[in-house]
Coordinates of C-alpha atoms and ligand atoms in Angstrom, one line a residue:
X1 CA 0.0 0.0 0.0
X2 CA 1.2 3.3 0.4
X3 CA 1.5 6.0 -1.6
X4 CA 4.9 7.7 -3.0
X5 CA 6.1 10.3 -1.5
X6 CA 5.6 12.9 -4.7
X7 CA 1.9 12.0 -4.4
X8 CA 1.7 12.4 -0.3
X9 CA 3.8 15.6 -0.8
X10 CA 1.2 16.8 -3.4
X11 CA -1.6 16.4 -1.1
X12 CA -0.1 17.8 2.1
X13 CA 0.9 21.2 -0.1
X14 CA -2.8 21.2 -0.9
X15 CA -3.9 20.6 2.3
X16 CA -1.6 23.5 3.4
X17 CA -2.8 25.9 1.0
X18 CA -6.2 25.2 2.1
X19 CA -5.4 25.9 5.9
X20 CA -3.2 29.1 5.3
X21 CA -5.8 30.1 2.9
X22 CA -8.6 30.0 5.9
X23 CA -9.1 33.8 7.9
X24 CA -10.2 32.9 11.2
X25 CA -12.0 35.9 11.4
X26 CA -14.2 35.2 8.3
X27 CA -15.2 32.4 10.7
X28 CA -18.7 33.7 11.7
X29 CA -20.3 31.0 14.1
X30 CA -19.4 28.1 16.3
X31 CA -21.2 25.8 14.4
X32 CA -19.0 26.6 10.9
X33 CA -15.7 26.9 13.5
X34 CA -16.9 23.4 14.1
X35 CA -17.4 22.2 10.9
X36 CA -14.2 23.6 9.5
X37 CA -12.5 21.7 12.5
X38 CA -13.9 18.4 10.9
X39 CA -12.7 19.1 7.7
X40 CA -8.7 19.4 8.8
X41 CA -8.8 17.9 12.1
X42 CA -11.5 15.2 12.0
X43 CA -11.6 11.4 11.6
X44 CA -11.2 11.8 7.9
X45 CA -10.2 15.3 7.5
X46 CA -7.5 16.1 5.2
X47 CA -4.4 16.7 7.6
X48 CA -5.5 13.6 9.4
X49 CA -5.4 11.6 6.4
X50 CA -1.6 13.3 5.5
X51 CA -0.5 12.1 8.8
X52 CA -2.0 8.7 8.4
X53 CA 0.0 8.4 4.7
X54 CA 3.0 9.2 6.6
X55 CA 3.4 5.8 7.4
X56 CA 3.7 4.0 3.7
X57 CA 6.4 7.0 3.1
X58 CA 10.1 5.7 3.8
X59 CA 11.9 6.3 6.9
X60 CA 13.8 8.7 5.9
X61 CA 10.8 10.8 4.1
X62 CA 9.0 10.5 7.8
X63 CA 11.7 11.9 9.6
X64 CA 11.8 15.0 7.3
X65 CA 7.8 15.7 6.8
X66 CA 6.2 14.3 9.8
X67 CA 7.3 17.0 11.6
X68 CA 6.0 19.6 9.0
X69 CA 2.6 18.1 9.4
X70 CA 2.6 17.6 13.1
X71 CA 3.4 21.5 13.1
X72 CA 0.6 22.2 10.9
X73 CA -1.5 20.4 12.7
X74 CA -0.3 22.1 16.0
X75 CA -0.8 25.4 14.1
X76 CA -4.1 25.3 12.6
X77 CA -5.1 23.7 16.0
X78 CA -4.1 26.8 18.1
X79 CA -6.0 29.0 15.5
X80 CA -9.3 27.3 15.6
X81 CA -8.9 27.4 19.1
X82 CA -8.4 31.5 19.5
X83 CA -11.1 31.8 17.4
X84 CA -13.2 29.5 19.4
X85 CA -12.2 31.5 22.4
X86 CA -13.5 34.9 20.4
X87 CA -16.9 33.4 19.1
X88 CA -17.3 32.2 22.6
X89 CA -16.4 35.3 24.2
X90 CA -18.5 38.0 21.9
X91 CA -21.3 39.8 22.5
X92 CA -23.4 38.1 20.1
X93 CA -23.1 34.6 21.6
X94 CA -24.4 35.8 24.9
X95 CA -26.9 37.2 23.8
X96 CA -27.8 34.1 21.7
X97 CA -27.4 32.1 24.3
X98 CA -29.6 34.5 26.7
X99 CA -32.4 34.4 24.1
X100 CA -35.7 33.6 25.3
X101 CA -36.9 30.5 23.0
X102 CA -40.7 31.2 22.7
X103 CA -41.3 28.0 21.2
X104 CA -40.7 26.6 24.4
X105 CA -44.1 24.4 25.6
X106 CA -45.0 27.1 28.6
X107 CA -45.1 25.3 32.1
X108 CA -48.4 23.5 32.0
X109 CA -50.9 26.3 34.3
X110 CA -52.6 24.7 37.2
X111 CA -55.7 23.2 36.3
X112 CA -58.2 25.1 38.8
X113 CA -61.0 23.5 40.6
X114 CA -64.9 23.8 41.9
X115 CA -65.6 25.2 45.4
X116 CA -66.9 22.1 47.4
X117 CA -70.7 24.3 47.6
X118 CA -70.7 24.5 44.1
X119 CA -69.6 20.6 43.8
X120 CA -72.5 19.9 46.3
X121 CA -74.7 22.1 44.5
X122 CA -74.3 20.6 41.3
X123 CA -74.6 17.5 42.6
X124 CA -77.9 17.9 43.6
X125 CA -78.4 19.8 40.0
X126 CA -77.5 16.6 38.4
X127 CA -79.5 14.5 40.7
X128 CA -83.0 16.6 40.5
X129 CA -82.6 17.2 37.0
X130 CA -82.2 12.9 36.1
X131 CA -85.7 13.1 38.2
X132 CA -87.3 15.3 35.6
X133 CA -86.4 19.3 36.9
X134 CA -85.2 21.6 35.3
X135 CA -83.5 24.8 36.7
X136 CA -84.8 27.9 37.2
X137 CA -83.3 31.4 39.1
X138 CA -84.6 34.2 40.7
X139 CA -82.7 37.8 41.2
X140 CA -80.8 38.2 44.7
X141 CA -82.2 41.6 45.0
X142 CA -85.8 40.8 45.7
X143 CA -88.6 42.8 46.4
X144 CA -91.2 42.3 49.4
X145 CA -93.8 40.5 47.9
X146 CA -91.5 37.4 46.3
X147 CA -89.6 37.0 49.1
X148 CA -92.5 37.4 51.9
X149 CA -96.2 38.3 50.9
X150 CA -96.5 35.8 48.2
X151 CA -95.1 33.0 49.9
X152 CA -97.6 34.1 52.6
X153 CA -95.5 35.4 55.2
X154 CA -97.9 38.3 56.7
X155 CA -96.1 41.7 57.7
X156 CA -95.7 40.8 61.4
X157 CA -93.8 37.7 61.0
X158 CA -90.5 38.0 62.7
X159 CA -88.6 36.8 59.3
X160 CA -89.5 39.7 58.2
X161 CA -87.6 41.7 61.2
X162 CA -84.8 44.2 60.6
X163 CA -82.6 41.5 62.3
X164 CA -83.0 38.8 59.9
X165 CA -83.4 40.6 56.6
X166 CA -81.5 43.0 54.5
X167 CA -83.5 46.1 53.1
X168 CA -82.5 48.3 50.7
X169 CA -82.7 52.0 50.7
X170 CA -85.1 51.9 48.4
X171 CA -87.7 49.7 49.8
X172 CA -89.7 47.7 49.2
X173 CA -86.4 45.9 48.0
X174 CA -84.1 43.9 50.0
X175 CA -82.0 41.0 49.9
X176 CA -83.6 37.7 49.4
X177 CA -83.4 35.5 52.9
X178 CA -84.2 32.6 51.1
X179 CA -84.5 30.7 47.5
X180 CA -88.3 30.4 48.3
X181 CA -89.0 33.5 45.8
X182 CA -87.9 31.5 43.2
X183 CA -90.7 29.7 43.3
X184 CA -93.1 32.4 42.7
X185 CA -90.8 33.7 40.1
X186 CA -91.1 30.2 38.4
X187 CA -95.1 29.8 38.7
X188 CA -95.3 33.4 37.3
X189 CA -93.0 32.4 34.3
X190 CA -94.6 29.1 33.4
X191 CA -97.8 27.7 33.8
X192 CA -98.2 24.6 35.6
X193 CA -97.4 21.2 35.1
X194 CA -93.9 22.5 36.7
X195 CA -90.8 20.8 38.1
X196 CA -88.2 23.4 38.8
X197 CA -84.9 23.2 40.8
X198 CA -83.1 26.6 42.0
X199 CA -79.4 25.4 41.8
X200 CA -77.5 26.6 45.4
X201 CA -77.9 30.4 45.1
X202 CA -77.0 32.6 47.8
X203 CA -78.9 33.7 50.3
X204 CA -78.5 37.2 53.2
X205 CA -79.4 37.0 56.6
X206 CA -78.5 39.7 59.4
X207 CA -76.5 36.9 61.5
X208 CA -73.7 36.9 63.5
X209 CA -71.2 35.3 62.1
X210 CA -69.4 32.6 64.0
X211 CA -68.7 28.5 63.6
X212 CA -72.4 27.5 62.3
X213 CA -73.8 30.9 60.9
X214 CA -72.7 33.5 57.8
X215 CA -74.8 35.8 56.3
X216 CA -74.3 35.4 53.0
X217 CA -74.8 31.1 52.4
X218 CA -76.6 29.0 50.1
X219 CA -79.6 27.5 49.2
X220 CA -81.9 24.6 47.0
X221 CA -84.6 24.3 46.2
X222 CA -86.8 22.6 44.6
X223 CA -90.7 23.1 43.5
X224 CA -93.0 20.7 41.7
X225 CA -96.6 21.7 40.7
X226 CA -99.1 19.5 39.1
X227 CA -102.7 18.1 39.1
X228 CA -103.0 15.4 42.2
X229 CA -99.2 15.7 44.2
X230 CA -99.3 14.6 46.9
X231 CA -96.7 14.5 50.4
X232 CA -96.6 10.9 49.2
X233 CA -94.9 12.6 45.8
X234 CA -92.7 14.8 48.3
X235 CA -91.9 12.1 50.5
X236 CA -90.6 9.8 47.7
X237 CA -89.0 12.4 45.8
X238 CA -86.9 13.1 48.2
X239 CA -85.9 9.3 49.6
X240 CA -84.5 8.6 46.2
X241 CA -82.9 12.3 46.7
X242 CA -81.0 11.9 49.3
X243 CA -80.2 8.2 48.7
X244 CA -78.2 9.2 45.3
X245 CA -76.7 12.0 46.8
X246 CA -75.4 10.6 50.4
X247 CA -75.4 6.7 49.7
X248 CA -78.2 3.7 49.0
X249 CA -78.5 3.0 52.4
X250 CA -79.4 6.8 53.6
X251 CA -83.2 6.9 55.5
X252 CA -85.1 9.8 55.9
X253 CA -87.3 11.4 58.6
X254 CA -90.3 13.7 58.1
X255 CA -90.9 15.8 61.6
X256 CA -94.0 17.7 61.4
X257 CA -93.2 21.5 61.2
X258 CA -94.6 24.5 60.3
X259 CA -93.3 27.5 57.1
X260 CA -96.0 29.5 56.1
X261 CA -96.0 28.6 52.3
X262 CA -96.4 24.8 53.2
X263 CA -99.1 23.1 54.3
X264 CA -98.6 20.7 55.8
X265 CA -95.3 21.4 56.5
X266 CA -92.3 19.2 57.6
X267 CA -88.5 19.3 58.9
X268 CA -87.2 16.1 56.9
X269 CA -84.1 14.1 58.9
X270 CA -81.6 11.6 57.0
X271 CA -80.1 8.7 59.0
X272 CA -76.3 10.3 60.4
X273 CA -73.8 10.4 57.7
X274 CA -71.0 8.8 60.2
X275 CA -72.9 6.2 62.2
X276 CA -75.9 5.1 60.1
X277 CA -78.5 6.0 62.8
X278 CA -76.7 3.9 65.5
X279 CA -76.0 6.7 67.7
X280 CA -72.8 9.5 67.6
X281 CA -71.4 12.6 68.5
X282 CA -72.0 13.7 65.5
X283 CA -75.8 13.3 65.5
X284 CA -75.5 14.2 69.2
X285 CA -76.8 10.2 70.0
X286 CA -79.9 10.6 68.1
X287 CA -79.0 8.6 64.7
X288 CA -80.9 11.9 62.7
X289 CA -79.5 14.9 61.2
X290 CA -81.7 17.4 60.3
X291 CA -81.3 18.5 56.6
X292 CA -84.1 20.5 55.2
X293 CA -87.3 22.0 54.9
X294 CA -90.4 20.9 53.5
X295 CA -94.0 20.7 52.5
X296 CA -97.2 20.5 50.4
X297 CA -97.4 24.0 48.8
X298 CA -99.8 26.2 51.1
X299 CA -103.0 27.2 48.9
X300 CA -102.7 31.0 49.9
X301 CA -99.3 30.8 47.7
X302 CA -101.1 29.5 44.5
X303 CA -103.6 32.4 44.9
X304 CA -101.2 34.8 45.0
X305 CA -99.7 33.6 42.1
X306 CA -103.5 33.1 40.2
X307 CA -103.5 29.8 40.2
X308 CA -106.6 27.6 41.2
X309 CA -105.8 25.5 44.3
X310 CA -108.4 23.1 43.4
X311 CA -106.7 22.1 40.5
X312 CA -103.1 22.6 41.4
X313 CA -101.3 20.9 44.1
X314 CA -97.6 20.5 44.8
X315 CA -95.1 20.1 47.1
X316 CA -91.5 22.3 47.8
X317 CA -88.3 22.3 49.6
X318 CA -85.5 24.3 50.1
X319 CA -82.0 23.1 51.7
X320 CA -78.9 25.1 52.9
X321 CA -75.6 23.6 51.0
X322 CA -73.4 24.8 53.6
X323 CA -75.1 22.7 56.4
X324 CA -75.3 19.5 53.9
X325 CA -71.3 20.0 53.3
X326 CA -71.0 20.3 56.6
X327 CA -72.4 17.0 57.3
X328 CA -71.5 15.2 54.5
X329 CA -67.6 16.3 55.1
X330 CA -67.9 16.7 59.0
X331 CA -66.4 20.5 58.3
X332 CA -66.0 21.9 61.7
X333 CA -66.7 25.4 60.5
X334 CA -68.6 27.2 58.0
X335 CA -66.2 30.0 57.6
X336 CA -64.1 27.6 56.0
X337 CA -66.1 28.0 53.0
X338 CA -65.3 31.6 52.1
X339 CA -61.9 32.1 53.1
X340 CA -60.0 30.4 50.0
X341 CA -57.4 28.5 51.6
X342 CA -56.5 26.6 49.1
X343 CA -55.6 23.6 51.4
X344 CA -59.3 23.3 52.2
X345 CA -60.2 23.7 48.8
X346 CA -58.3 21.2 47.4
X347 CA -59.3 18.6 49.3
X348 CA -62.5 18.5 47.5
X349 CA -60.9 17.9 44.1
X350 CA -61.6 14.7 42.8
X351 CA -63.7 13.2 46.0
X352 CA -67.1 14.2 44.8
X353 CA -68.4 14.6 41.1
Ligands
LIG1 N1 -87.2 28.8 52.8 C1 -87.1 28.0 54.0 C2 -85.9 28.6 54.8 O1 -85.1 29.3 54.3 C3 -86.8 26.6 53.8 C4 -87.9 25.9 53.1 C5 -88.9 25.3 53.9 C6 -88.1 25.8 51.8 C7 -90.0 24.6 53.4 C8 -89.2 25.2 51.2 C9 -90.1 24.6 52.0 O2 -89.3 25.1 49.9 O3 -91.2 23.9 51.5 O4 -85.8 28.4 56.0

């Protein structure tokens, strides 16, 4: 093998010509630096391919040009080196390599997450609706007569006491104490057969706040008008209620009771969340917790909204969410609720809907 030396000396001339022949400064980026590198320097490159024909070249031949290529090599090394060193070193490359790549896939942003009332709220949404209701709203500013005198409250009534309600400046407005009004909002929109389900709206009252009250919380409720309902309508309605939303095995109570816009009327009980209706703290020993109000829809409100009472009869109820929460998630205050601490809130992430 081998070539002669003529032929090797040929090449390395070339090869010399080339490297003299290269300006370092007309070197513009690291990547050509690089690339011009691989060309002399590389596996391959030209000056490592003179040194490798060294070899087939005599002795004597060896001894007098392996030292010229070793020094080229040593010199066109140094230069790609200093020139490395200015690329490196220049203003440009900084700032390239400071340069904000916008392509970038952003950090993924926190996925955010429902407020356990309006998790519990929808819940019972979802639930009522599957039984046929469909939602309905009512404005939080009310006025007298929805939120009292149609639902048959008379003027003495201590609901309707400074203490407990709200008022506006301009009377007769005020705050609405209760998601009652929407059902006279919803038999004054529609005509009867109804099922309609106000969806955990808020609700003012002039409380104190501490552990168990606010004055701002929330409410359902739930109205169903037709010919022939019955409290054995209201009584089923809500068994199958409150077994899809706090388990299968969930019993309720109905405590006769008195609201002036049922009649009859009842306070309805479910079986205690923690110990079945055994007997526990929680339920303070009596197996019941009491959940909601309820009742057979008081003639006196039909006629105030003009509808016959001999042909329509229904039943209501209302619920607070807060209370149900409470209960469901043994909460041991109902501040909780409003303060956004996002360690309570994320606890109810994934645990309920
Ligand atoms: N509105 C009542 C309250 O806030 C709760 C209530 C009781 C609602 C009986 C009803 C009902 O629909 O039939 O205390």
């Amino acid at each position: 093998m081998g070539m002669d030396t003529s032929e090797w000396l040929r090449s390395f001339e070339a090869t010399r010509a080339a490297a003299d022949g290269w300006n370092p400064c007309e070197t513009e980026t690291l990547e050509a630096l690089g690339r011009l590198r691989l060309d002399f320097l590389g596996r391959g490159g030209r000056l490592t391919e003179s040194l490798k024909g060294l070899k087939g070249l005599s002795l004597d031949d060896r001894r007098k040009l392996g030292p010229r290529a070793q020094s080229l090599k040593a010199s066109l090394a140094e230069r790609i080196q200093r020139r490395k060193s200015e690329l490196e070193s220049s203003l440009d490359l900084s700032l390239e390599k400071d340069r904000v790549d916008v392509t970038l896939p952003a950090l993924p942003p926190g996925r955010g997450r429902l407020h356990p009332l309006t998790l519990m709220a929808l819940e019972m949404t979802d639930i009522l609706r599957r039984m046929g209701f469909s939602v309905a709203d009512g404005p939080l500013v009310e006025d007298d007569w929805h939120n009292f005198g149609a639902l048959n409250i008379p003027e003495h009534h201590p609901a309707r006491d400074m203490q407990d309600t709200f008022y506006l400046k301009d009377l007769p407005f005020l705050l609405r104490t209760h998601t009652s009004p929407v059902q006279i909002r919803a038999m004054e929109r529609a005509r009867p057969p109804l099922r309609v389900i106000c969806p955990g709206g808020r609700v003012f009252r002039h409380d104190q706040v501490d552990a168990t009250h606010s004055a701002v919380f929330h409410q359902v409720e739930c109205l169903a008008v037709d010919r022939g309902i019955t409290f054995a309508d209201l009584k089923g309605t809500l068994d199958v209620f409150m077994k899809s939303l706090l388990g299968p095995s969930t019993k309720t109570r109905f405590r006769p009771s008195y609201f002036q816009f049922t009649e009859p009327s009842a306070e309805v009980d479910v079986s205690c969340l923690l110990c079945g209706g055994k007997g526990c703290p929680v339920c303070k020993l009596s197996g019941w917790l009491e959940m909601l109000g309820a009742g057979v829809v008081n003639p006196a409100v039909f006629k105030a909204v003009g509808l016959d009472p001999e042909e329509w009869s229904g039943f209501a109820f209302g619920l607070g969410v807060e209370r149900l929460a409470i209960m469901k998630y043994r909460i041991p205050d109902i501040r909780l609720f409003y303060e956004n601490d996002l360690r309570f809130l994320r606890q109810f992430d994934e645990n309920i809907v």
